[in-house]
Amino acid sequence: MLERGGPVPLYIQVAEMIEEQIVNGELLPGEAVLSEAAMEAEFDIARTTARNVARELRRRRLVHTVQGEGTFVGPAGVPLQRRSRAIYLQIADEIAVRIRRGELRPHRAIPSETSLMQRYGVARVTVRRAVTHLREHGWVFTVPYRGTYVSAREDWPVGYQQQSNSGSDTHSVIGPWSVAQQDAFV
């Protein structure tokens, strides 16, 4: 529990909690530590404080940061335990599944960037990349200064325009290709 009114800065308190997870083996070498957005949500701290946590953990030589991928336990050069698929693609797939199921309806807004950041514990740039991916494939459209909305069914990727909601949703739904085929094009 954070002592918000105490003499120890919040970023030091959070860094000590994460250090304890590393020392106790809860976070192993190569594993990702919480993203800044996830730290914000979990500890109810500001983004600047979350950045200072990562900086403090690097100063203590407990973690290293890989540009565009995250912060990982251990020194640079430790084999990373990367996700099998980019997180922005996972987010895009989940939103597309919700569109297909009818949870997100045509001409209605998708969840806001802020809510998606909190739900997935990712940075704004990751959410924007997921939305861009959805837009490029016809699932959504964006109205400047208004938001992003589900496209009309006829604008969805070929193969999903006429499908019913009874199909399997265990595969990638961005396009009518398998996940492996899709990753080759992304």
Coordinates of C-alpha atoms in Angstrom, one line a residue:
M1 CA 0.0 0.0 0.0
L2 CA 1.3 3.4 -1.0
E3 CA 1.9 6.0 1.7
R4 CA 0.7 9.1 -0.2
G5 CA 1.4 11.7 2.4
G6 CA 4.7 10.3 3.7
P7 CA 8.3 11.5 3.1
V8 CA 9.2 8.8 0.5
P9 CA 8.2 9.8 -3.0
L10 CA 5.6 7.7 -4.7
Y11 CA 7.9 6.7 -7.5
I12 CA 10.4 5.3 -5.0
Q13 CA 7.7 3.3 -3.2
V14 CA 6.4 1.8 -6.4
A15 CA 10.0 1.0 -7.6
E16 CA 10.6 -0.8 -4.3
M17 CA 7.4 -2.9 -4.8
I18 CA 8.5 -3.9 -8.2
E19 CA 12.1 -4.6 -7.0
E20 CA 10.6 -6.9 -4.3
Q21 CA 8.7 -8.8 -7.1
I22 CA 12.0 -9.2 -9.0
V23 CA 14.0 -10.3 -5.9
N24 CA 11.2 -12.8 -4.9
G25 CA 11.2 -14.3 -8.4
E26 CA 7.7 -13.1 -9.2
L27 CA 9.2 -11.3 -12.2
L28 CA 11.9 -13.3 -14.0
P29 CA 14.7 -12.1 -16.2
G30 CA 13.4 -11.1 -19.6
E31 CA 9.8 -10.6 -18.4
A32 CA 8.2 -7.3 -19.0
V33 CA 7.4 -5.0 -16.1
L34 CA 4.2 -3.0 -16.1
S35 CA 3.8 -0.4 -18.8
E36 CA 3.5 3.2 -17.7
A37 CA -0.2 3.1 -18.4
A38 CA -0.6 -0.1 -16.4
M39 CA 1.3 1.5 -13.5
E40 CA -1.0 4.5 -13.7
A41 CA -4.0 2.3 -13.4
E42 CA -2.7 -0.2 -10.8
F43 CA -1.2 2.3 -8.4
D44 CA -3.3 5.4 -9.2
I45 CA -0.3 7.5 -10.1
A46 CA 0.4 10.1 -12.7
R47 CA 2.2 9.3 -16.0
T48 CA 5.3 11.3 -14.9
T49 CA 5.4 9.3 -11.7
A50 CA 5.3 6.0 -13.7
R51 CA 8.1 7.3 -15.9
N52 CA 10.2 8.0 -12.8
V53 CA 9.5 4.5 -11.5
A54 CA 11.0 3.0 -14.7
R55 CA 13.9 5.5 -14.5
E56 CA 14.6 4.5 -10.9
L57 CA 14.5 0.7 -11.7
R58 CA 17.0 1.3 -14.5
R59 CA 19.2 3.4 -12.2
R60 CA 19.2 0.4 -9.8
R61 CA 20.1 -1.8 -12.8
L62 CA 17.1 -4.1 -12.2
V63 CA 15.6 -3.5 -15.7
H64 CA 16.3 -2.2 -19.1
T65 CA 14.1 -0.6 -21.7
V66 CA 13.8 -1.7 -25.4
Q67 CA 12.5 1.2 -27.5
G68 CA 9.0 0.5 -28.7
E69 CA 8.7 -2.8 -26.8
G70 CA 8.7 -2.0 -23.1
T71 CA 10.8 -2.4 -20.0
F72 CA 12.2 -5.8 -19.1
V73 CA 13.7 -7.4 -16.0
G74 CA 17.5 -7.8 -16.1
P75 CA 20.3 -6.1 -18.0
A76 CA 20.3 -5.5 -21.7
G77 CA 21.1 -8.6 -23.6
V78 CA 18.9 -10.9 -21.5
P79 CA 16.7 -12.9 -23.8
L80 CA 13.3 -11.2 -23.8
Q81 CA 10.0 -13.0 -23.3
R82 CA 8.1 -11.2 -26.0
R83 CA 4.5 -11.7 -26.8
S84 CA 3.9 -14.0 -29.7
R85 CA 1.9 -11.2 -31.4
A86 CA 2.1 -7.5 -31.1
I87 CA -0.3 -6.1 -28.5
Y88 CA -1.8 -3.6 -30.9
L89 CA -2.9 -6.4 -33.2
Q90 CA -4.4 -8.3 -30.2
I91 CA -6.3 -5.1 -29.2
A92 CA -7.5 -4.6 -32.8
D93 CA -8.6 -8.2 -33.1
E94 CA -10.6 -8.0 -29.8
I95 CA -12.4 -4.8 -31.0
A96 CA -13.1 -6.4 -34.4
V97 CA -14.6 -9.5 -32.6
R98 CA -16.9 -7.2 -30.6
I99 CA -18.0 -5.5 -33.8
R100 CA -18.8 -8.8 -35.5
R101 CA -20.7 -10.0 -32.4
G102 CA -22.8 -6.8 -32.5
E103 CA -21.5 -5.5 -29.2
L104 CA -20.2 -2.4 -31.1
R105 CA -22.7 -1.4 -33.7
P106 CA -22.3 0.4 -37.0
H107 CA -22.1 4.2 -36.7
R108 CA -21.6 4.1 -32.9
A109 CA -18.4 5.1 -31.2
I110 CA -15.9 2.5 -30.1
P111 CA -14.4 2.8 -26.6
S112 CA -12.3 6.0 -26.1
E113 CA -8.5 5.9 -26.2
T114 CA -8.4 6.5 -22.5
S115 CA -10.7 3.5 -21.7
L116 CA -8.7 1.3 -24.0
M117 CA -5.4 2.4 -22.4
Q118 CA -6.8 1.5 -19.0
R119 CA -8.4 -1.8 -20.1
Y120 CA -5.2 -3.1 -21.8
G121 CA -2.6 -1.3 -19.7
V122 CA -0.9 0.1 -22.7
A123 CA 0.3 3.6 -23.9
R124 CA -1.8 5.9 -26.0
V125 CA 0.5 5.2 -29.0
T126 CA -0.4 1.5 -28.8
V127 CA -4.1 2.2 -28.8
R128 CA -3.7 4.6 -31.7
R129 CA -1.8 2.0 -33.7
A130 CA -4.6 -0.6 -33.0
V131 CA -7.3 1.9 -34.2
T132 CA -5.2 2.8 -37.3
H133 CA -5.0 -0.9 -38.1
L134 CA -8.8 -1.3 -37.7
R135 CA -9.4 1.8 -39.9
E136 CA -7.0 0.5 -42.6
H137 CA -9.0 -2.7 -42.8
G138 CA -12.4 -1.1 -42.9
W139 CA -13.7 -1.9 -39.4
V140 CA -13.9 1.7 -38.2
F141 CA -13.7 5.3 -39.4
T142 CA -12.6 8.4 -37.6
V143 CA -14.3 11.8 -37.6
P144 CA -11.7 14.5 -36.6
Y145 CA -12.3 16.0 -33.2
R146 CA -15.3 13.7 -32.7
G147 CA -14.1 10.1 -32.3
T148 CA -13.9 6.8 -34.0
Y149 CA -17.0 4.9 -35.1
V150 CA -17.8 1.4 -36.3
S151 CA -18.0 1.3 -40.1
A152 CA -21.2 0.3 -42.0
R153 CA -21.3 -3.5 -42.5
E154 CA -20.7 -3.1 -46.3
D155 CA -17.3 -1.4 -45.5
W156 CA -16.0 -4.3 -43.4
P157 CA -13.3 -6.5 -44.8
V158 CA -14.3 -8.9 -47.5
G159 CA -15.5 -12.2 -46.1
Y160 CA -17.1 -10.6 -43.0
Q161 CA -19.7 -8.4 -44.7
Q162 CA -22.3 -11.1 -45.0
Q163 CA -21.3 -13.5 -42.2
S164 CA -23.6 -14.2 -39.3
N165 CA -22.6 -13.8 -35.7
S166 CA -22.4 -17.6 -35.3
G167 CA -18.8 -18.0 -36.7
S168 CA -15.8 -18.9 -34.7
D169 CA -14.0 -15.9 -33.1
T170 CA -10.9 -17.7 -32.0
H171 CA -8.9 -16.6 -35.0
S172 CA -7.8 -13.2 -36.3
V173 CA -10.8 -11.2 -37.6
I174 CA -9.0 -8.2 -39.1
G175 CA -9.1 -9.9 -42.5
P176 CA -10.1 -13.2 -44.0
W177 CA -6.5 -14.6 -43.5
S178 CA -5.0 -16.7 -40.8
V179 CA -3.0 -15.0 -38.1
A180 CA 0.3 -16.3 -39.6
Q181 CA -0.6 -15.0 -43.1
Q182 CA -1.7 -11.6 -41.6
D183 CA 1.5 -11.2 -39.6
A184 CA 3.4 -11.6 -42.8
F185 CA 1.6 -8.5 -44.2
V186 CA 1.8 -6.3 -41.1

